[in-house]
mmCIF file of C-alpha atoms and ligand atoms in Angstrom:
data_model
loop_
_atom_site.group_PDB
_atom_site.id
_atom_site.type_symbol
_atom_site.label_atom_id
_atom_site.label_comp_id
_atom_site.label_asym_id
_atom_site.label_seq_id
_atom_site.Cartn_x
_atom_site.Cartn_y
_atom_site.Cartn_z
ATOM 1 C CA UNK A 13 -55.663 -7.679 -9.149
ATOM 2 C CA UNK A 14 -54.592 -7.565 -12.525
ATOM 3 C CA UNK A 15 -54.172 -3.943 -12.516
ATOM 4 C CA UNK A 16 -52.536 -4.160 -9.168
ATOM 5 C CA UNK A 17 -49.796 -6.647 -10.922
ATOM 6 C CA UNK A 18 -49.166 -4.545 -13.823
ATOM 7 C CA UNK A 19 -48.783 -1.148 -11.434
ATOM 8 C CA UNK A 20 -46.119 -3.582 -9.549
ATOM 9 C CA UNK A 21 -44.423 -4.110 -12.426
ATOM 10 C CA UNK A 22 -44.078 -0.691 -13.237
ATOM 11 C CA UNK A 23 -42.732 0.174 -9.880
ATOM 12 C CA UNK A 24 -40.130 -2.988 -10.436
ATOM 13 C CA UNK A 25 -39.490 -1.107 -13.949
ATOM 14 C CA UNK A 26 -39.280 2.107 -12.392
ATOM 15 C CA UNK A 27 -36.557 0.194 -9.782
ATOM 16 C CA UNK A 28 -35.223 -0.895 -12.433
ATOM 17 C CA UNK A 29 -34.418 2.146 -14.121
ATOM 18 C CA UNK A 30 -33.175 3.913 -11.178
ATOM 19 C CA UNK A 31 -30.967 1.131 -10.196
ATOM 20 C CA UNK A 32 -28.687 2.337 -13.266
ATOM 21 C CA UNK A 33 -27.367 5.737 -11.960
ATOM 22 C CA UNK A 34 -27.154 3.829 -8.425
ATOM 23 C CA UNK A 35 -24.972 1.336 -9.525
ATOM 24 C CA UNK A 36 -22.771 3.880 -11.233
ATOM 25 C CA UNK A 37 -22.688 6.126 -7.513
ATOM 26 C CA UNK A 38 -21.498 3.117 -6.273
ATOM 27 C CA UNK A 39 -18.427 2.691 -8.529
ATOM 28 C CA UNK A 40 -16.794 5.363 -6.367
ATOM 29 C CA UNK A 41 -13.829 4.866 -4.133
ATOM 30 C CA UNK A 42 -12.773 6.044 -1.082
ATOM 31 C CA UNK A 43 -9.123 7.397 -0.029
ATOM 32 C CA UNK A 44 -7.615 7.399 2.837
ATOM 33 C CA UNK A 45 -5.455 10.567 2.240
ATOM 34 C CA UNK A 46 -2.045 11.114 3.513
ATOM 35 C CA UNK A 47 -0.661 12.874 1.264
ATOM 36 C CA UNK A 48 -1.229 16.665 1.215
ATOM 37 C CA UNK A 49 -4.650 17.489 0.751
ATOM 38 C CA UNK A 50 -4.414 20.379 -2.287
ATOM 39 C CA UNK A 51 -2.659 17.676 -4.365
ATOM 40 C CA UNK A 52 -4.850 14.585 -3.741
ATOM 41 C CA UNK A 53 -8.061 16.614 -4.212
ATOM 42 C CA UNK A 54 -6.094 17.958 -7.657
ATOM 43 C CA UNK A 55 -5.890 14.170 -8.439
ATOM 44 C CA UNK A 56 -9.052 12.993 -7.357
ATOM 45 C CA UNK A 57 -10.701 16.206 -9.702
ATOM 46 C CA UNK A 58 -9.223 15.354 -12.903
ATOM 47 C CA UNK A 59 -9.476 11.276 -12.499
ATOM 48 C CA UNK A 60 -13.303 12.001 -11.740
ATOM 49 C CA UNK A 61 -13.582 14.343 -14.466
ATOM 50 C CA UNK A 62 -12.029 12.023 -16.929
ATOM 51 C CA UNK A 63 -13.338 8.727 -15.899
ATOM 52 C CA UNK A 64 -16.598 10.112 -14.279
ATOM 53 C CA UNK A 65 -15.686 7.785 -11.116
ATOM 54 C CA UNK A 66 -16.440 9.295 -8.028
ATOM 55 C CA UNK A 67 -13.838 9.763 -5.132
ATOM 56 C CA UNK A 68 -14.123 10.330 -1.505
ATOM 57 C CA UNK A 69 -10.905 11.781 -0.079
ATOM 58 C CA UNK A 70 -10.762 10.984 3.857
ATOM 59 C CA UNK A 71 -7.684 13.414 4.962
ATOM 60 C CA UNK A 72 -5.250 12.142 7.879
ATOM 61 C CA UNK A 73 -1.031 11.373 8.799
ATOM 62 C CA UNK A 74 0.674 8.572 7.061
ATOM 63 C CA UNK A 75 1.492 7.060 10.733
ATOM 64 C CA UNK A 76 -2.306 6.818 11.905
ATOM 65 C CA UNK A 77 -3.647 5.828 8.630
ATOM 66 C CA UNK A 78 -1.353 2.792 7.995
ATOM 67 C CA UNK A 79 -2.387 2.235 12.025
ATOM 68 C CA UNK A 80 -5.876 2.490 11.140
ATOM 69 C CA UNK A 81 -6.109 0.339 8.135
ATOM 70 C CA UNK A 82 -4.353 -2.952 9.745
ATOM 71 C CA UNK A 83 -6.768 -2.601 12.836
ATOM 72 C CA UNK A 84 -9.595 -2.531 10.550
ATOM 73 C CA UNK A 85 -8.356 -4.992 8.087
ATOM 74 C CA UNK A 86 -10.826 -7.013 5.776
ATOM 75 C CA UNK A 87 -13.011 -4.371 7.033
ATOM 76 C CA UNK A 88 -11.572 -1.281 6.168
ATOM 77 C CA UNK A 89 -14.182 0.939 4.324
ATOM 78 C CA UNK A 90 -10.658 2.362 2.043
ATOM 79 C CA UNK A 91 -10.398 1.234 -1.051
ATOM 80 C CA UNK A 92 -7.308 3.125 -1.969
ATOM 81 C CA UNK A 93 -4.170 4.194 0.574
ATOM 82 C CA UNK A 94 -1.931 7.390 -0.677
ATOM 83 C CA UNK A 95 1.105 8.486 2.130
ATOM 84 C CA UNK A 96 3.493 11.052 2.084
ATOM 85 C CA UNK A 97 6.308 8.410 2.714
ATOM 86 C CA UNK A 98 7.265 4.506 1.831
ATOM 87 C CA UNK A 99 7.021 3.384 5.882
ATOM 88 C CA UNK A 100 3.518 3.886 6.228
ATOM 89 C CA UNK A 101 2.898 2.106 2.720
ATOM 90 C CA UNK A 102 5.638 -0.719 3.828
ATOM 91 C CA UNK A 103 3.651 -1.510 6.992
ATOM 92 C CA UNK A 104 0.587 -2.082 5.467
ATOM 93 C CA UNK A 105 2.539 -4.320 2.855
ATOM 94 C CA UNK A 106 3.738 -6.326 5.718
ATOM 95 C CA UNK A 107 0.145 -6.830 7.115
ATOM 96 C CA UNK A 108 -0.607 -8.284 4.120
ATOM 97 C CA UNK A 109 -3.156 -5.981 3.519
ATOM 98 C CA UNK A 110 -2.503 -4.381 -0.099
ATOM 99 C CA UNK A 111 -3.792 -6.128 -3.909
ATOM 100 C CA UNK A 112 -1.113 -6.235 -6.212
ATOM 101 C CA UNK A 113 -0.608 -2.932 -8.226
ATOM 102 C CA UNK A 114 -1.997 -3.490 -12.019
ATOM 103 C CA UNK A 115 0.947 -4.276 -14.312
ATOM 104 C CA UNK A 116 0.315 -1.471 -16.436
ATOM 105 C CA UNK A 117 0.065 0.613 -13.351
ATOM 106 C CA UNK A 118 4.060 -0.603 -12.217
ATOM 107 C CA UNK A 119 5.113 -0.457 -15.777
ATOM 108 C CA UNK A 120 4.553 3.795 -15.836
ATOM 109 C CA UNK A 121 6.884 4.131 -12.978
ATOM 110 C CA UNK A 122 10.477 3.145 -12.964
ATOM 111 C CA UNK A 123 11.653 0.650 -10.786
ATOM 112 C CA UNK A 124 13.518 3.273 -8.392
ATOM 113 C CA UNK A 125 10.308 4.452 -7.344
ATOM 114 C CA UNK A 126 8.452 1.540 -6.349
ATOM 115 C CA UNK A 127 9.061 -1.376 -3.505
ATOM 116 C CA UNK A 128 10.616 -4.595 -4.850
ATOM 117 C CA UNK A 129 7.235 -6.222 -3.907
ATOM 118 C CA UNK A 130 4.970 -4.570 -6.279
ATOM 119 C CA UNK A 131 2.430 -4.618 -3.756
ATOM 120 C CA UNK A 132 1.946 -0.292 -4.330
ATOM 121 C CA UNK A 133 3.556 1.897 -6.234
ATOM 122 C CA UNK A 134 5.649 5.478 -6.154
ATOM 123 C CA UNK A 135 2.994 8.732 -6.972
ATOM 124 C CA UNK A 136 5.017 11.474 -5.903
ATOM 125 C CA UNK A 137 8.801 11.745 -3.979
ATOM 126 C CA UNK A 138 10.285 14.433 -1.958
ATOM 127 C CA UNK A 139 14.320 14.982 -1.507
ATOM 128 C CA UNK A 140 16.207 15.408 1.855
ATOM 129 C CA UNK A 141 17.526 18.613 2.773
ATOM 130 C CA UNK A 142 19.575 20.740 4.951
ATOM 131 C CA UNK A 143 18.038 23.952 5.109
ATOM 132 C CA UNK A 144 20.133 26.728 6.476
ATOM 133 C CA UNK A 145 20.416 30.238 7.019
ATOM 134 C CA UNK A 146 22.391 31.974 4.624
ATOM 135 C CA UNK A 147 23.677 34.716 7.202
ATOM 136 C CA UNK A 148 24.953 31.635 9.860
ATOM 137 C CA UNK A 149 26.386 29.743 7.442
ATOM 138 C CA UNK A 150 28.518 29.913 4.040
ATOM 139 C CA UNK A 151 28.678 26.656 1.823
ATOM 140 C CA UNK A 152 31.962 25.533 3.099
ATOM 141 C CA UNK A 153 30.969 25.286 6.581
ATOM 142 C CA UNK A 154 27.713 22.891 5.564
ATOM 143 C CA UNK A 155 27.863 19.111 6.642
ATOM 144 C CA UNK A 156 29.205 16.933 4.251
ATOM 145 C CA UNK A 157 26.877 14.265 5.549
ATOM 146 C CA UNK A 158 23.586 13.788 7.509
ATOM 147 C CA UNK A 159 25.672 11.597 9.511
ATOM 148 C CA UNK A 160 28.066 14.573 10.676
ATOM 149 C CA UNK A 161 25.450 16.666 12.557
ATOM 150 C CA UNK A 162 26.572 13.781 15.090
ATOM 151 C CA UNK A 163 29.412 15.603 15.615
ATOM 152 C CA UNK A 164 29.825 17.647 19.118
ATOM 153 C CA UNK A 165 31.030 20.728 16.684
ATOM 154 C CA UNK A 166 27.037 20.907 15.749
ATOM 155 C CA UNK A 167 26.010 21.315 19.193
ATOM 156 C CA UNK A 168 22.650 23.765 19.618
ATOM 157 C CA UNK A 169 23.036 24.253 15.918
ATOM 158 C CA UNK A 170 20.538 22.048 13.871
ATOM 159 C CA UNK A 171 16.912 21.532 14.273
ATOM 160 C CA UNK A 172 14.414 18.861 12.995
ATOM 161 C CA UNK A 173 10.562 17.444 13.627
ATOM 162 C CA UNK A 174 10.939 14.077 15.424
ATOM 163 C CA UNK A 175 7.709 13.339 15.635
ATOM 164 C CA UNK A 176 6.368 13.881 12.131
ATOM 165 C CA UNK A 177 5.967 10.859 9.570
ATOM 166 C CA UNK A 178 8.690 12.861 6.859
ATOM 167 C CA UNK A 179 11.548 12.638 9.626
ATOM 168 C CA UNK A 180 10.767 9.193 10.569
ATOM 169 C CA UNK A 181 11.339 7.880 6.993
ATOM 170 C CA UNK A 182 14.823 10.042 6.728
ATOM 171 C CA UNK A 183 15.508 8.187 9.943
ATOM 172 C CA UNK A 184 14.135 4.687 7.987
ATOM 173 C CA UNK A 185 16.216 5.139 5.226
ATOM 174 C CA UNK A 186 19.333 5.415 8.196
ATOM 175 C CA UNK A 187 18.429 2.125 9.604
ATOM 176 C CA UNK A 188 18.000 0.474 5.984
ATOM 177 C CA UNK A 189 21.484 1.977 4.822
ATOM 178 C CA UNK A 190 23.981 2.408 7.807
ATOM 179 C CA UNK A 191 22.418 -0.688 10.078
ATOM 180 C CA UNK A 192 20.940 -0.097 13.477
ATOM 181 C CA UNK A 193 24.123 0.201 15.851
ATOM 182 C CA UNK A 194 25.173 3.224 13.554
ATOM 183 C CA UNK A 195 21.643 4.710 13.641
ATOM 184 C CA UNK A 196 21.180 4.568 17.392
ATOM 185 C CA UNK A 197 24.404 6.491 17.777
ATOM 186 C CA UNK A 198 23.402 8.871 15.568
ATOM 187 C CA UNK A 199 20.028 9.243 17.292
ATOM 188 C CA UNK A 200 21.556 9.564 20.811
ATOM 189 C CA UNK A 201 23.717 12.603 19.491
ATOM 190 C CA UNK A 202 21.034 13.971 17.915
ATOM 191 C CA UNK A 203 19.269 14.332 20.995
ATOM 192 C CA UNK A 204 22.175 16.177 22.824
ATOM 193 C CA UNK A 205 22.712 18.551 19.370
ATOM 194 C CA UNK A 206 19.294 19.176 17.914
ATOM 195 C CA UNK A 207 16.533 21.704 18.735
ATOM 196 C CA UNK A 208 13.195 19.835 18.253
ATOM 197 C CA UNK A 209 10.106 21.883 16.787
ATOM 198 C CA UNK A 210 7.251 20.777 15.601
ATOM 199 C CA UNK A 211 6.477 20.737 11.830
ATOM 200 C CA UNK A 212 9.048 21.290 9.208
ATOM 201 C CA UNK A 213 7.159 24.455 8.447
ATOM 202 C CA UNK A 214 8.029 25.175 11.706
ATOM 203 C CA UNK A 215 11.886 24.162 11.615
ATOM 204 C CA UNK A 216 12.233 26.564 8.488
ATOM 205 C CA UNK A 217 10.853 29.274 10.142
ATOM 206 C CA UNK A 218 13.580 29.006 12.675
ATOM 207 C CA UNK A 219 16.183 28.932 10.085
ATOM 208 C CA UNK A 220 14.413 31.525 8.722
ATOM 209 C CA UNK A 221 14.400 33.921 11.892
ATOM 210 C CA UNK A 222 18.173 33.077 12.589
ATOM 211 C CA UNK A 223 16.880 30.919 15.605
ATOM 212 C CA UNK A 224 19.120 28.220 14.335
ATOM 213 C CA UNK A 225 21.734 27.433 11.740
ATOM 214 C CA UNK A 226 19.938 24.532 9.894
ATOM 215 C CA UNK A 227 17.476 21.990 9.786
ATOM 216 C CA UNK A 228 16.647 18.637 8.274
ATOM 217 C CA UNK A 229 13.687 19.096 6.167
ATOM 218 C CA UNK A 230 12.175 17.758 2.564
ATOM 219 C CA UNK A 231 12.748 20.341 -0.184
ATOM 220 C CA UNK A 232 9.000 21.526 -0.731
ATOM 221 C CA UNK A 233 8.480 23.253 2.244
ATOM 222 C CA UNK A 234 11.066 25.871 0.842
ATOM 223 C CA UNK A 235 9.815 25.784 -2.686
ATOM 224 C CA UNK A 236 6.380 26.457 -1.610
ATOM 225 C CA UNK A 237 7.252 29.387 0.911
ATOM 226 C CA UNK A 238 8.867 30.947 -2.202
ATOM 227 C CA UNK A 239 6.119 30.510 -4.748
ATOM 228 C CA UNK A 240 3.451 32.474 -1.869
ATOM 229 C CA UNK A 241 5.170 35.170 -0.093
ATOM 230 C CA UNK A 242 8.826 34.356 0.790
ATOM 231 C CA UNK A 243 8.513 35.418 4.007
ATOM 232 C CA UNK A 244 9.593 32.721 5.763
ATOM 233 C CA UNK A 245 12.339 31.693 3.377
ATOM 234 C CA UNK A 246 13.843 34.737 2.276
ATOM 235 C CA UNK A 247 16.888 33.548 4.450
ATOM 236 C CA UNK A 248 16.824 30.348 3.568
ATOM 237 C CA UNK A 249 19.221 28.086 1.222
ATOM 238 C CA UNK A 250 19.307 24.613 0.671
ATOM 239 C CA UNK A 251 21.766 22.348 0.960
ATOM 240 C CA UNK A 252 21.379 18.696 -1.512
ATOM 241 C CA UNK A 253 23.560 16.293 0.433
ATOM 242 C CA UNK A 254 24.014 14.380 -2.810
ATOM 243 C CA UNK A 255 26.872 11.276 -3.109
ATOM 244 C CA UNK A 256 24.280 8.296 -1.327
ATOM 245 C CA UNK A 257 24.324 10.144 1.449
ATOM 246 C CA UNK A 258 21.427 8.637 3.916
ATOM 247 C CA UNK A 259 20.773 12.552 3.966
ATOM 248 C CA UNK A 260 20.577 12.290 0.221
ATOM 249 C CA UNK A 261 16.958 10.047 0.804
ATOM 250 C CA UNK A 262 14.820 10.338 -1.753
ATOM 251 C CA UNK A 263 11.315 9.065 -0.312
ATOM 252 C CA UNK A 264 8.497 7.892 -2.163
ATOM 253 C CA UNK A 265 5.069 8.909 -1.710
ATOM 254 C CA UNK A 266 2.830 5.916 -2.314
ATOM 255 C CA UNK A 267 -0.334 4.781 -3.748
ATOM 256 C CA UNK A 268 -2.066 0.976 -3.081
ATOM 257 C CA UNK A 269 -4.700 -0.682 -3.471
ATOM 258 C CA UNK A 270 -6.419 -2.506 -0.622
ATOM 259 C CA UNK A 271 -7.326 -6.284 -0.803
ATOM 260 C CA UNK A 272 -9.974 -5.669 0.807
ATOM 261 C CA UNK A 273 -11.676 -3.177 -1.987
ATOM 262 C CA UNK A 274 -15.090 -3.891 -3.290
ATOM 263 C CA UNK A 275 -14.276 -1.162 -5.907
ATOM 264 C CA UNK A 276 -10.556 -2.681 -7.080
ATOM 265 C CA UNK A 277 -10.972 -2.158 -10.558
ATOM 266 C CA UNK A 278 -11.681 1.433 -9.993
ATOM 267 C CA UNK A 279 -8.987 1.833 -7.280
ATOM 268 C CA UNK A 280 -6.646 0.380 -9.770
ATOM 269 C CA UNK A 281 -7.768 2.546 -12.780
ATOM 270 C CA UNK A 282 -7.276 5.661 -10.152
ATOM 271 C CA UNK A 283 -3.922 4.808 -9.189
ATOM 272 C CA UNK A 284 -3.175 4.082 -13.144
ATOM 273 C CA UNK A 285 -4.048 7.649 -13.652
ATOM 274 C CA UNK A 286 -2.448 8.794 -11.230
ATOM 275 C CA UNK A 287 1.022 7.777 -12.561
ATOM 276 C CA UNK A 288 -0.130 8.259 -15.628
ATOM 277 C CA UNK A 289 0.242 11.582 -17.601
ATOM 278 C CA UNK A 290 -2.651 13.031 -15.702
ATOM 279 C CA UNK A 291 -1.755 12.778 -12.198
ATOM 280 C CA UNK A 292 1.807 13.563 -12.668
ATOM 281 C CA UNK A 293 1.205 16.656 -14.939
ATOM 282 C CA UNK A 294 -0.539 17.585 -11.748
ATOM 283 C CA UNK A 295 2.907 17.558 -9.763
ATOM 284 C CA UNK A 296 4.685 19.605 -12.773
ATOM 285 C CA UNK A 297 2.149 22.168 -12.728
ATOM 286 C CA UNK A 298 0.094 22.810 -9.173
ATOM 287 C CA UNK A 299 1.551 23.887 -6.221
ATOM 288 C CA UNK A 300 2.876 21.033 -4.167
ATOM 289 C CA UNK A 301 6.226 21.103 -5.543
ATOM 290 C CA UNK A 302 6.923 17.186 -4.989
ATOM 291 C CA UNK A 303 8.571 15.356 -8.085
ATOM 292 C CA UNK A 304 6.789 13.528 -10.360
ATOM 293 C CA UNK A 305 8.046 9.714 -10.878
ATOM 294 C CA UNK A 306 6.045 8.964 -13.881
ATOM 295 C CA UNK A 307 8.289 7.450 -17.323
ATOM 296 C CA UNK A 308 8.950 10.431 -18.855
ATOM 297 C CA UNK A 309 7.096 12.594 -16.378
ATOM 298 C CA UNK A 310 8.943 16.171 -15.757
ATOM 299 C CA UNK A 311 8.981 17.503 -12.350
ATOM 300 C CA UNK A 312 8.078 21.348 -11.545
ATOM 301 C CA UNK A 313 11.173 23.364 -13.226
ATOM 302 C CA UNK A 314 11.839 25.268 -10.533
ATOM 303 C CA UNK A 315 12.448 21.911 -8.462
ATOM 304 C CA UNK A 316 16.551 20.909 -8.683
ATOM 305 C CA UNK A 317 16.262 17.940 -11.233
ATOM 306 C CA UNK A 318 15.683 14.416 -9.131
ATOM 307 C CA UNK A 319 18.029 12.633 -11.875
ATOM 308 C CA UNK A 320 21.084 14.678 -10.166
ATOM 309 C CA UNK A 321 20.436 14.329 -6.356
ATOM 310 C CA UNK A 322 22.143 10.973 -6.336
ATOM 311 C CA UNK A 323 20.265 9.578 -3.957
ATOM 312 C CA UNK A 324 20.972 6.480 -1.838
ATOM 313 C CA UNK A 325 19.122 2.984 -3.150
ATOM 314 C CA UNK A 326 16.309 2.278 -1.031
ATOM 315 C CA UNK A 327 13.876 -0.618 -1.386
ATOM 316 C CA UNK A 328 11.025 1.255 0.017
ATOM 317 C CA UNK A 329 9.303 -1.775 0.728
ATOM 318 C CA UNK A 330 11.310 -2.573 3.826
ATOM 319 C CA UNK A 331 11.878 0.458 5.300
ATOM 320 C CA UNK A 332 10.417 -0.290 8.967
ATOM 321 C CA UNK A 333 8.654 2.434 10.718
ATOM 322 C CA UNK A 334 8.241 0.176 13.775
ATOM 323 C CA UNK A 335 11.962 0.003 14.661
ATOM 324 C CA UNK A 336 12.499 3.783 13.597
ATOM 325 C CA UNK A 337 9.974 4.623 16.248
ATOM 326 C CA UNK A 338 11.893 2.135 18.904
ATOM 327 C CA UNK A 339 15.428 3.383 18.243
ATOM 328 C CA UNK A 340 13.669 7.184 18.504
ATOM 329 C CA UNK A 341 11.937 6.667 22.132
ATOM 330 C CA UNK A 342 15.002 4.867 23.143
ATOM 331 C CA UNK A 343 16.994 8.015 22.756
ATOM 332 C CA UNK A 344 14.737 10.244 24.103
ATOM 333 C CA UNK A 345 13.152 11.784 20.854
ATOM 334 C CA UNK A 346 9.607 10.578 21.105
HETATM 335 FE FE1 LIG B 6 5.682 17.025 4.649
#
């Protein structure tokens, strides 16, 4: 009996000893991923390596993500949301679903690049741009405005990706700056002028190929085509609408924390490093050719500087992906 006792107490020892390395396993976090996968497993890499936390990247769209995470609420098995674009981010927000960003965490990223609400914060951002085919068109003959591919002139001329989560915020950013009667106008011309093709890849490819004049795209798409082969940019230039133009957008890629976390403190150290000097060195560096929004942070230098694209003012915390996608299928684009 005795020894029995004392060999049970050894096991509970034993236990006891293994329950250390199993409570550290279980420090790790899981990401729902939206952002592009080469630069969230670049980020998830060096936070592991320097914090030894572990993270487990679940890759999907910003649109069925945010859908995903406010059916499963409390439940949601995420501990940490990243997008591609603010809407996704913002409709989370408004299903009350995201922990307040650390302080320390806001304080690395300037106020441009984060919602009003605090509720997540700016990782990454991407510009708005026309890109056109250098043989179709010379710079004078470029719209002055996103607004002007309204015009019957750009009939057949333009193409975009309607049903991707990049276009949708451009189209956000519309509604948030120019109101809703102008944006469904400019929808229901878009629909007679535009060529829709699925993927901005896609859409630059057609530039590309002389298929069509332009196309509303973010900048990285181009910058990365250059950096591998060219070959599908070669033809390509890009066109900054600048001046607050709603073409102008600047959207922000976005990190939160869910409420719902069982791991918050490391979800909140992730996204802290993230902004931090780590994760954005990561943007200035590797190969997705976003712009780092970190204090201080420098963006890739082959990237036109984000201080001169004079974007519009956005709070990205109310851009509303819901209405974007009503005003869309009511003119026939989704
Ligand atoms: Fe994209």
């Amino acid at each position: 009996m005795k020894i029995a006792l004392s060999t049970l107490a050894g096991a509970a020892l034993a236990l006891g000893l293994i329950a250390g390395p199993a409570v550290a396993a279980d420090r790790g976090i899981v990401v729902y991923n939206a952002q592009h996968e080469s630069l969230a497993k670049e980020w998830a890499k060096g936070f592991t390596k320097e914090t030894g936390i572990k993270v487990t990247l679940r890759n999907g769209g910003d649109s069925d993500f945010s859908n995903q995470i406010v059916a499963e609420g409390a439940a949601s098995p995420a501990d940490v949301f990243l997008t591609e674009n603010s809407p996704a981010m913002a409709l989370v927000e408004a299903a009350g679903l995201f922990a307040p960003v650390d302080a320390d965490t806001l304080a690395q990223v300037p106020q441009d690049y984060q919602p009003s609400s605090g509720k997540w914060v700016g990782v990454a951002a991407r510009s708005t741009v026309f890109a056109y085919n250098k043989d179709k068109l010379k710079e004078d003959q470029l719209p002055k405005s996103l607004l002007d591919l309204s015009d019957p002139s750009w009939k057949g001329r333009w193409a975009a990706s309607p049903s991707g989560a990049d276009f949708q915020a451009i189209v956000s950013a519309m509604l948030q700056l120019k109101g809703e009667a102008a944006t469904a106008g400019w929808l229901k011309a878009m629909k007679e002028n535009y060529t829709a093709y699925k993927g901005n890849s896609t859409v630059m490819k057609a530039v590309n190929a002389g298929e069509i004049d332009g196309g509303v795209i973010y900048h990285y798409y181009y910058f990365g085509d250059q950096a591998k082969t060219g070959e599908n940019s070669g033809n390509v230039g890009l066109h900054y609408f600048k001046n607050q133009d709603p073409g102008a957008f600047v959207s922000v890629s976005g990190g939160g924390v869910l409420a719902s976390s069982k791991h918050s403190k490391e979800a909140q150290a992730f996204l802290k490093w993230v902004t931090g000097k780590g994760g954005q060195d990561v943007l200035k560096t590797g190969t997705s050719y976003e712009y780092a929004v970190g204090k201080g942070a420098e963006s890739n230098p082959k990237l036109v500087p984000l201080a001169g694209l004079q974007a519009p003012k956005v709070d990205p915390a109310t851009l509303n992906s819901k209405k974007v996608i009503d005003l869309m299928t009511q003119a026939g684009l989704l």
